[in-house]
Short mmCIF file of C-alpha atoms in Angstrom, two decimals:
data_model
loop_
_atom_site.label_atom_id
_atom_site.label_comp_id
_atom_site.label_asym_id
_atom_site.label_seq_id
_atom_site.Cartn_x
_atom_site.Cartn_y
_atom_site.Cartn_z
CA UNK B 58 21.87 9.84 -1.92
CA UNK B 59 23.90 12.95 -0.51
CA UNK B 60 27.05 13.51 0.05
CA UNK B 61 25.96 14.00 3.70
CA UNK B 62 24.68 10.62 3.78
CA UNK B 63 28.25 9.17 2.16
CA UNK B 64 30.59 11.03 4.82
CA UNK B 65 28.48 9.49 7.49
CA UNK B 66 27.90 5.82 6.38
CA UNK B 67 30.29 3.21 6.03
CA UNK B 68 30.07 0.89 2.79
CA UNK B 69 29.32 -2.01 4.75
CA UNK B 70 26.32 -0.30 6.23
CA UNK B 71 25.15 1.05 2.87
CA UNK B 72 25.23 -2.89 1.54
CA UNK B 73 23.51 -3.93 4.63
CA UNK B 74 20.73 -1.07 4.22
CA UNK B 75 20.70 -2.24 0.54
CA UNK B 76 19.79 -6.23 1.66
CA UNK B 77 17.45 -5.15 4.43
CA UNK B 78 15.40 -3.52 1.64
CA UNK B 79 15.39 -6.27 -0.29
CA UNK B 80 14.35 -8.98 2.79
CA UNK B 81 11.98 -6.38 3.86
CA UNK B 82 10.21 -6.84 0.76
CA UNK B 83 9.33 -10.66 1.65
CA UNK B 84 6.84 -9.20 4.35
CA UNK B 85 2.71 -8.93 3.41
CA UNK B 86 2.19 -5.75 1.27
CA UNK B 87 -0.93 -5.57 2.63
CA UNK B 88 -2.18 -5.43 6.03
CA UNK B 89 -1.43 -2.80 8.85
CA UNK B 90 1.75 -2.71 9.68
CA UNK B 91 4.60 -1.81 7.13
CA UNK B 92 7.18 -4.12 5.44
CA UNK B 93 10.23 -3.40 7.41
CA UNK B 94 13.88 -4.92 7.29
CA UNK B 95 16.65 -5.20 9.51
CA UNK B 96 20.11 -6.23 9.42
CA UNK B 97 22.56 -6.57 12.53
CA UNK B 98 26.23 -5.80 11.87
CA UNK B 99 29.61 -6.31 13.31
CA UNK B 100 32.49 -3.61 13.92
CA UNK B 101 34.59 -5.17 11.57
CA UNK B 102 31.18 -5.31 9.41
CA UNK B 103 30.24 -8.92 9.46
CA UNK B 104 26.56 -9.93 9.23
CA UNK B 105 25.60 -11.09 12.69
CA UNK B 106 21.41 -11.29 11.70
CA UNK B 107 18.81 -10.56 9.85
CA UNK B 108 15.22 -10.02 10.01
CA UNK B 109 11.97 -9.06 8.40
CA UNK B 110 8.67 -7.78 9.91
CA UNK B 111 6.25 -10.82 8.97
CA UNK B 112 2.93 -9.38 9.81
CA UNK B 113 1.14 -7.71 12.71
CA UNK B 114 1.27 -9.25 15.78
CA UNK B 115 4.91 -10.96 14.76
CA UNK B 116 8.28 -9.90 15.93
CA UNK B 117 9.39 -6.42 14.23
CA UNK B 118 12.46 -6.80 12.04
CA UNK B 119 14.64 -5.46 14.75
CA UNK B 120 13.36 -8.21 17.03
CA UNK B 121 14.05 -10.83 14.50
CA UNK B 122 17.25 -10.08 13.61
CA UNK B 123 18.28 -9.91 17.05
CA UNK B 124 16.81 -13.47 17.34
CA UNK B 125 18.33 -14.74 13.93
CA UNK B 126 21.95 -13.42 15.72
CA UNK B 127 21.45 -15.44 18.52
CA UNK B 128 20.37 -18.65 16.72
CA UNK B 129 23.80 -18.14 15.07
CA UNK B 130 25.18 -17.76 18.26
CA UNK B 131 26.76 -14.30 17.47
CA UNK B 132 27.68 -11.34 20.11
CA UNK B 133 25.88 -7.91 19.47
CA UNK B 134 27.17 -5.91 21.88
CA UNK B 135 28.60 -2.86 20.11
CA UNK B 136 26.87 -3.81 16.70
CA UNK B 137 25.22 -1.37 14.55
CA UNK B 138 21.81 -2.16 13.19
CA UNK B 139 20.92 -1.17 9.82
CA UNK B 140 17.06 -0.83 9.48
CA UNK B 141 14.54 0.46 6.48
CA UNK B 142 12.33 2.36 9.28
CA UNK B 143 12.98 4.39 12.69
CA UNK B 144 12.48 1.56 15.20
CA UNK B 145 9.69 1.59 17.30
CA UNK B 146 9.15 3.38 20.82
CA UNK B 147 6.14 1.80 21.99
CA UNK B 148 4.30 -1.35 23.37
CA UNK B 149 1.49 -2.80 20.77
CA UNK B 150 1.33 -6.11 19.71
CA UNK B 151 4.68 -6.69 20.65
CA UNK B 152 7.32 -4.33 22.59
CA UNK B 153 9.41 -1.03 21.72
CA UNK B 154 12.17 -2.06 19.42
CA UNK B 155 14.03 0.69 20.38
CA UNK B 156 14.19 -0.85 24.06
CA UNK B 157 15.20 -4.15 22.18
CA UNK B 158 18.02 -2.99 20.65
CA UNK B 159 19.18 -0.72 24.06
CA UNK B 160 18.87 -4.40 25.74
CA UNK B 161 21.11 -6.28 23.68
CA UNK B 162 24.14 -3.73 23.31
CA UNK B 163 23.68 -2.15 19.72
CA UNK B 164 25.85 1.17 19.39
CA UNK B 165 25.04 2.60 16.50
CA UNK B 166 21.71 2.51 14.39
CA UNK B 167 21.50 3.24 10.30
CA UNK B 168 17.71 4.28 9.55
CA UNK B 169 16.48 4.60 6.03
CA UNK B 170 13.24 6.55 6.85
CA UNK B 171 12.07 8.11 9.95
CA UNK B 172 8.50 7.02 11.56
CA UNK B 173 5.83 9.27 10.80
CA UNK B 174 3.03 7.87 13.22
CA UNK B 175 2.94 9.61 16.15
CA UNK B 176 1.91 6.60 18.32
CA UNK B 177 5.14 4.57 17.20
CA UNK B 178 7.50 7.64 16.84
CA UNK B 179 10.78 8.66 18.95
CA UNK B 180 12.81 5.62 18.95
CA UNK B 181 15.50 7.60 17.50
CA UNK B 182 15.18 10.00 20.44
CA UNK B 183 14.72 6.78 22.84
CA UNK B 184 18.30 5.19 21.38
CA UNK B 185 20.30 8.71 21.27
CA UNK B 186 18.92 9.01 24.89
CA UNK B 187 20.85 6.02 25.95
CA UNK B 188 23.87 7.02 24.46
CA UNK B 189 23.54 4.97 20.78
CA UNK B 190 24.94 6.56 17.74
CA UNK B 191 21.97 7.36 14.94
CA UNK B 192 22.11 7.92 11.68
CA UNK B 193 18.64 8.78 9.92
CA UNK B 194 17.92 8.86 6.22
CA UNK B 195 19.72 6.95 4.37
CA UNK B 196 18.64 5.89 1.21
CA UNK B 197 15.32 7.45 1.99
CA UNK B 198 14.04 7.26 -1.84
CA UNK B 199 14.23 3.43 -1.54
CA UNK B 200 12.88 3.52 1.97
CA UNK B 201 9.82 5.68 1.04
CA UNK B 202 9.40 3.84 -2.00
CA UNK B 203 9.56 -0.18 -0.14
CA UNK B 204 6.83 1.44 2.28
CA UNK B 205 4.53 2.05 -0.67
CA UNK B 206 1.00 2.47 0.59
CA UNK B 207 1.77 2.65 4.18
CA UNK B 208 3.52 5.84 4.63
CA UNK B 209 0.54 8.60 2.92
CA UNK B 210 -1.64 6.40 4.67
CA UNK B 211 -0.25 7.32 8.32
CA UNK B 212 0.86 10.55 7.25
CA UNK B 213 -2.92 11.51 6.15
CA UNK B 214 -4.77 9.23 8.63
CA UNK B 215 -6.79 7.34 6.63
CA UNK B 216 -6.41 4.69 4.24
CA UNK B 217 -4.33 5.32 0.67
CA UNK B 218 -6.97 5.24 -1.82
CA UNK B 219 -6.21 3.23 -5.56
CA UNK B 220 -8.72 4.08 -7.76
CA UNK B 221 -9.61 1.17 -10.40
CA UNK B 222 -10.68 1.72 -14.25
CA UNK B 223 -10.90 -1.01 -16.78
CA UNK B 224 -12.13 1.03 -20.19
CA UNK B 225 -12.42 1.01 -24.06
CA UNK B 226 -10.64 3.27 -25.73
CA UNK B 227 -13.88 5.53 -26.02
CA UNK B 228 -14.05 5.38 -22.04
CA UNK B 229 -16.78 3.50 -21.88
CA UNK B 230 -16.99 0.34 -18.71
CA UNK B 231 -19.80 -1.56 -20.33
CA UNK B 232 -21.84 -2.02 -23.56
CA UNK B 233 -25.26 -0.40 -23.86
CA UNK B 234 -26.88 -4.18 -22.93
CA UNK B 235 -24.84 -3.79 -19.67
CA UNK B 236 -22.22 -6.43 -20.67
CA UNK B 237 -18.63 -5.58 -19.43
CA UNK B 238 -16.83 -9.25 -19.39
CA UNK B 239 -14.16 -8.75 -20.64
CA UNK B 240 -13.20 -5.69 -21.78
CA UNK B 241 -9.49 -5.50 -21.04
CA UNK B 242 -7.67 -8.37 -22.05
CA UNK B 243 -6.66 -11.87 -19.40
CA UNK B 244 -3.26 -10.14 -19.02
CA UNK B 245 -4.65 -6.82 -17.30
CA UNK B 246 -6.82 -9.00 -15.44
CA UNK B 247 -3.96 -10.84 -14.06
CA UNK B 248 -2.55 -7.75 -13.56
CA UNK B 249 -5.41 -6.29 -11.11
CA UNK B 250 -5.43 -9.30 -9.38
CA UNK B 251 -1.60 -8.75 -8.64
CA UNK B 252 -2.54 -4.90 -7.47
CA UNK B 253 -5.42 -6.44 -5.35
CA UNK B 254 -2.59 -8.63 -3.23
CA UNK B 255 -0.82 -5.39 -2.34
CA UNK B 256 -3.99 -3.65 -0.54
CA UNK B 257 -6.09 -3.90 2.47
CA UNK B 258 -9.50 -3.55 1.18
CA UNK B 259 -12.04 -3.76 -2.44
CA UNK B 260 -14.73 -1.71 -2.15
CA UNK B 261 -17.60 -1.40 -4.36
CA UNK B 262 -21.34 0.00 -4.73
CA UNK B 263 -24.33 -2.40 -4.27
CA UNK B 264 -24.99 -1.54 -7.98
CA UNK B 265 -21.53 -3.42 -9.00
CA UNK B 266 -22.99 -6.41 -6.51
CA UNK B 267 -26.36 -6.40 -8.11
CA UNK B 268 -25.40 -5.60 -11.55
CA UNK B 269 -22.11 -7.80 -11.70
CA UNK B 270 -22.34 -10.65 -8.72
CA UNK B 271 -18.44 -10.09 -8.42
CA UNK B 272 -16.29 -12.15 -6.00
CA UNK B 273 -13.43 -9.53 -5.25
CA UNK B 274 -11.17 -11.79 -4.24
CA UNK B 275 -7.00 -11.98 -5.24
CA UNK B 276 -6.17 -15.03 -7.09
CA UNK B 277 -2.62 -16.40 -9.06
CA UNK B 278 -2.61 -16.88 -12.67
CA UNK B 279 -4.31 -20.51 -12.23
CA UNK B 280 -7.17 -18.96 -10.78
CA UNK B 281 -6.22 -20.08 -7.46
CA UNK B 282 -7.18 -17.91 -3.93
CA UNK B 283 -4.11 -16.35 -2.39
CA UNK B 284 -3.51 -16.94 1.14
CA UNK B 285 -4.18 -13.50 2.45
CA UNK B 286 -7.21 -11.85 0.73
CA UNK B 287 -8.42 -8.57 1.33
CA UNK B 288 -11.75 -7.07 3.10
CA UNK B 289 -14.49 -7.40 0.61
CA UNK B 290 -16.31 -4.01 1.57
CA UNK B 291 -19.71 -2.88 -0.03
CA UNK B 292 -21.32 0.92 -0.33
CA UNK B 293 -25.10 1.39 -0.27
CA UNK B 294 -28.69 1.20 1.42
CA UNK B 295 -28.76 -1.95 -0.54
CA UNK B 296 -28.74 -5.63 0.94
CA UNK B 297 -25.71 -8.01 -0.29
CA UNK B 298 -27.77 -11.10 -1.62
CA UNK B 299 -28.07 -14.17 0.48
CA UNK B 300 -26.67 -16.04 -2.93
CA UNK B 301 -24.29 -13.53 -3.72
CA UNK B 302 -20.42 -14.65 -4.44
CA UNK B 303 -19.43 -12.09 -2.14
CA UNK B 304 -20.27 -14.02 0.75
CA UNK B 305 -18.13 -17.07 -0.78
CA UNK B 306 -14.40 -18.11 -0.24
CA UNK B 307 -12.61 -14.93 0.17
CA UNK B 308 -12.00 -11.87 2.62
CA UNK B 309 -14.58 -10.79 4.90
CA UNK B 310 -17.42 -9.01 3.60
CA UNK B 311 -18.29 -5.40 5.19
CA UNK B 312 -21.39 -3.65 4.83
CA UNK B 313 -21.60 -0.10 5.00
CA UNK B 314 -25.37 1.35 4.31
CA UNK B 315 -23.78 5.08 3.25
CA UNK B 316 -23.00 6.83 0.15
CA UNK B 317 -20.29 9.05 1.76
CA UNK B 318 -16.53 8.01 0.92
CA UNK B 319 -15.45 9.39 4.01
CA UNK B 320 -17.45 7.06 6.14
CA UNK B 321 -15.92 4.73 4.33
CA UNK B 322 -12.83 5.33 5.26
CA UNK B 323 -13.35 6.17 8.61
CA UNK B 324 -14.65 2.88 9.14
CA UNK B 325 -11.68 1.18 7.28
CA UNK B 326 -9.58 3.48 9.64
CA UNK B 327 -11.21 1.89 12.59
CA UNK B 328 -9.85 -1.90 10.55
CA UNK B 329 -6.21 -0.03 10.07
CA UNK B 330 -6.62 -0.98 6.30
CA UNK B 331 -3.28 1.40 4.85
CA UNK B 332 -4.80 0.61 1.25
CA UNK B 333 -7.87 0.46 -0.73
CA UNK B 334 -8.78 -0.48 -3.85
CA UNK B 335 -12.53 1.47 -5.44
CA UNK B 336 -13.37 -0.80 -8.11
CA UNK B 337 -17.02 0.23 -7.78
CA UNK B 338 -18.77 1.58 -10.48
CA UNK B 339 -19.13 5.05 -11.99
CA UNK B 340 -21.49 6.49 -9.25
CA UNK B 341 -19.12 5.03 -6.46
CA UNK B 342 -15.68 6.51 -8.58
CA UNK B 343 -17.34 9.65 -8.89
CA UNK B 344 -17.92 10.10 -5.31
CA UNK B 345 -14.70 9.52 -4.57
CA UNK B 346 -13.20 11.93 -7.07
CA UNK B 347 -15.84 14.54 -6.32
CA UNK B 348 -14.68 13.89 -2.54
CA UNK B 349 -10.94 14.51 -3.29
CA UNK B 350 -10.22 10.70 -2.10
CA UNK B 351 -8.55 9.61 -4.72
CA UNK B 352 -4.79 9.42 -4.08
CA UNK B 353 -4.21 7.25 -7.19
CA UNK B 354 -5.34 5.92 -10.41
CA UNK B 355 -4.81 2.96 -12.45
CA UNK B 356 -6.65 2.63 -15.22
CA UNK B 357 -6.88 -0.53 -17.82
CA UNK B 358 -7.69 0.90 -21.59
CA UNK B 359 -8.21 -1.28 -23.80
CA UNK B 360 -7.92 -0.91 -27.86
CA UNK B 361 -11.76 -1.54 -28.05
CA UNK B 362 -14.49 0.64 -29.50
CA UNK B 363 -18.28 0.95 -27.84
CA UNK B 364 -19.81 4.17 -28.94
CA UNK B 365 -22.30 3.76 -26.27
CA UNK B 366 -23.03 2.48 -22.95
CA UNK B 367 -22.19 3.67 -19.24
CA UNK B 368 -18.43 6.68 -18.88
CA UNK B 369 -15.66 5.29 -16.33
CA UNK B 370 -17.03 7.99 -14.05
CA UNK B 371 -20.78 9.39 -13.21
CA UNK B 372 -21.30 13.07 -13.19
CA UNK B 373 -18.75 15.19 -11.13
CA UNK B 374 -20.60 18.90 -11.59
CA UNK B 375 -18.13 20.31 -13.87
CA UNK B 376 -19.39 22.04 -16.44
CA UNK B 377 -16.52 23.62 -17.73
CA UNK B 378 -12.65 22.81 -18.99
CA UNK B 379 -10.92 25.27 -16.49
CA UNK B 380 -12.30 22.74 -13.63
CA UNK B 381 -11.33 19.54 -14.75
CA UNK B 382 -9.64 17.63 -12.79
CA UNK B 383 -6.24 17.02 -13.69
CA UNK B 384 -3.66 13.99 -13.04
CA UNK B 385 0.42 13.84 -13.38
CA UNK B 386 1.10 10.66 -15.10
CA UNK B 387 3.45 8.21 -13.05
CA UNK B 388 3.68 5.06 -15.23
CA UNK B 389 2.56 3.52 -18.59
CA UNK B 390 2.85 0.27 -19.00
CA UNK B 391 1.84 -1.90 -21.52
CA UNK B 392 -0.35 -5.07 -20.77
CA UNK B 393 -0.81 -7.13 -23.87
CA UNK B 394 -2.80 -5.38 -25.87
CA UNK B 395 -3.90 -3.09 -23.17
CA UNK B 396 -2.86 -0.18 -21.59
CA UNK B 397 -2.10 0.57 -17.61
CA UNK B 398 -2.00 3.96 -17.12
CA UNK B 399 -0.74 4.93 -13.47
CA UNK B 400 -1.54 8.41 -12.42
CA UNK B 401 -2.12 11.08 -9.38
CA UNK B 402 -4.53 13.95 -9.22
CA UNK B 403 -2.41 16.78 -8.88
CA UNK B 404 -2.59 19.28 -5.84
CA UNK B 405 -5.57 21.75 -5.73
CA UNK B 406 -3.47 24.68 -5.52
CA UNK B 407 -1.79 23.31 -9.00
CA UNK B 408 -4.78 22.97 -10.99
CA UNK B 409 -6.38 26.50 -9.46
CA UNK B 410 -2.85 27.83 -10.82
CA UNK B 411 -2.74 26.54 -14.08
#
């Protein structure tokens, strides 16, 4: 934090800032909207509320804390509100939070990171407008950070892609006969079923449906269905079989008869899915990679040995070492006796300059 951000914000609104983070993170990870927290204070620095954005079409954190403040009876005329993101300037699913706050006498606002979609942005301009006192990013590491997925996704207009590997140590996804199950060990698969409760949408080829009959759904540990799953989406010219565990308990299936990732995304656009998780195959993660559409990678090696049998990714044209395409290593994390290694492709102009 800088020492701009410490002349201008009182402890008790750094703690406050601190605990709406926190509450914020009680919100779904992963559908449309983005995890937001809110926490109304006093002059003297009291707590009067506190809120969390529960999912879209529910009150925005603003909102809630307003109406947690008023359950408890409490005054907020001449409160300050201490929120994770720039409250809201427009009608959707519910009204402008900025309006909301105007209404019920707030004086001063404490933002931790400002709006970046246009349709939602300017409630900073909205409060200053009516005379309220705004103070914009603070803490904005830990605000960027609780948005996750959400932010590049409405910065870049399209859904943040998570690219999924589970490999030998050779690279390999399957044996020569075809057989993948299991590769990685039942604590990376526990894992990726932790990753898939964080995003909007699986997608895979029809080869992976054909090849694999995969359910793509997010379960716990006991192998039970959480209660928000995400779209179950599906690549190809191919039919999903009528039998297929696809079209069993889980997330709604989506067929889309193309081979182009950017379709793809389009039409997850359309769905506002923020996140989505490519666990397809080697044909579908090449496409993406060849498409620059990979914003992330997580890939699951495992200490096992093949020699043979079908690479982590199909063909992507290079032919030569000066084109390969390179990834800045974020995380490594050990999973058993696995490996998660978290990663991002690194900027065009980088690679061209190295």
């Amino acid at each position: 934090m800088s020492s701009t951000e410490v002349e201008h914000v009182a402890p008790a609104e750094l703690s406050a800032l601190r605990h709406a983070l926190e509450i914020a993170r009680r919100g779904p990870a992963g559908g449309p909207n983005p995890r937001v927290g809110a926490v109304l204070l006093s002059q003297s620095g009291e707590v009067l509320g506190e809120g969390w954005h529960r999912g879209a079409g529910t009150p925005h954190a603003e909102v809630a804390a307003l109406v947690d403040a008023s359950a408890r009876g409490t005054d907020t005329v001449g409160a300050t509100a201490v929120v994770t993101l720039e409250p809201c300037n427009h009608t959707g699913r519910t009204g402008p939070c900025s309006e909301a706050l105007i209404a019920a006498g707030v004086r001063r606002v404490v933002v931790s990171v400002a709006d970046p979609n246009p349709v939602a942005a300017g409630g900073a301009q909205r409060l200053r407008a009516a005379g309220v006192d705004v103070q914009t990013g603070v803490l904005a590491a830990e605000g960027r950070e609780l948005l996750g997925a959400w932010l590049p996704s409405v910065e870049r207009g399209r859904p943040f892609v998570t690219l999924k590997l589970a490999t030998s140590l050779d690279g390999r996804v399957a044996a020569a006969d075809g057989s993948s199950r299991w590769i990685t060990s039942e604590v990376s698969r526990h894992h990726a079923h932790e990753l898939r409760t964080e995003v909007g949408a699986i997608v895979v080829g029809t080869g992976t449906v054909l090849a694999d009959d995969p359910s793509l759904t997010s379960r716990n540990a006991a192998g039970e269905l959480h209660g928000q799953q995400p779209l179950r989406v599906v690549v190809g010219h191919r039919p999903v079989p009528v039998g297929a565990r696809l079209r069993g308990p889980g997330g709604e299936l989506i067929e889309i008869d193309t081979h182009d990732p950017a379709v793809v995304l389009a039409r997850l656009t359309e769905r506002e899915v923020r996140h989505v998780l490519v666990e397809g195959g080697p044909t579908l993660a090449a496409a993406f990679v060849r498409a620059g559409l990979v914003d992330e990678v997580h890939a699951y090696v495992a200490p096992v040995l093949l020699g043979a049998g079908p690479p982590a990714l199909a063909d992507l044209g290079i032919t030569t070492i000066g084109d390969a395409v390179r990834l800045t290593t974020r995380q490594v994390l050990p999973l058993g006796p696995d490996v998660l290694v978290v990663a991002t492709p690194e900027p065009a102009s980088t690679m061209e300059e190295s």
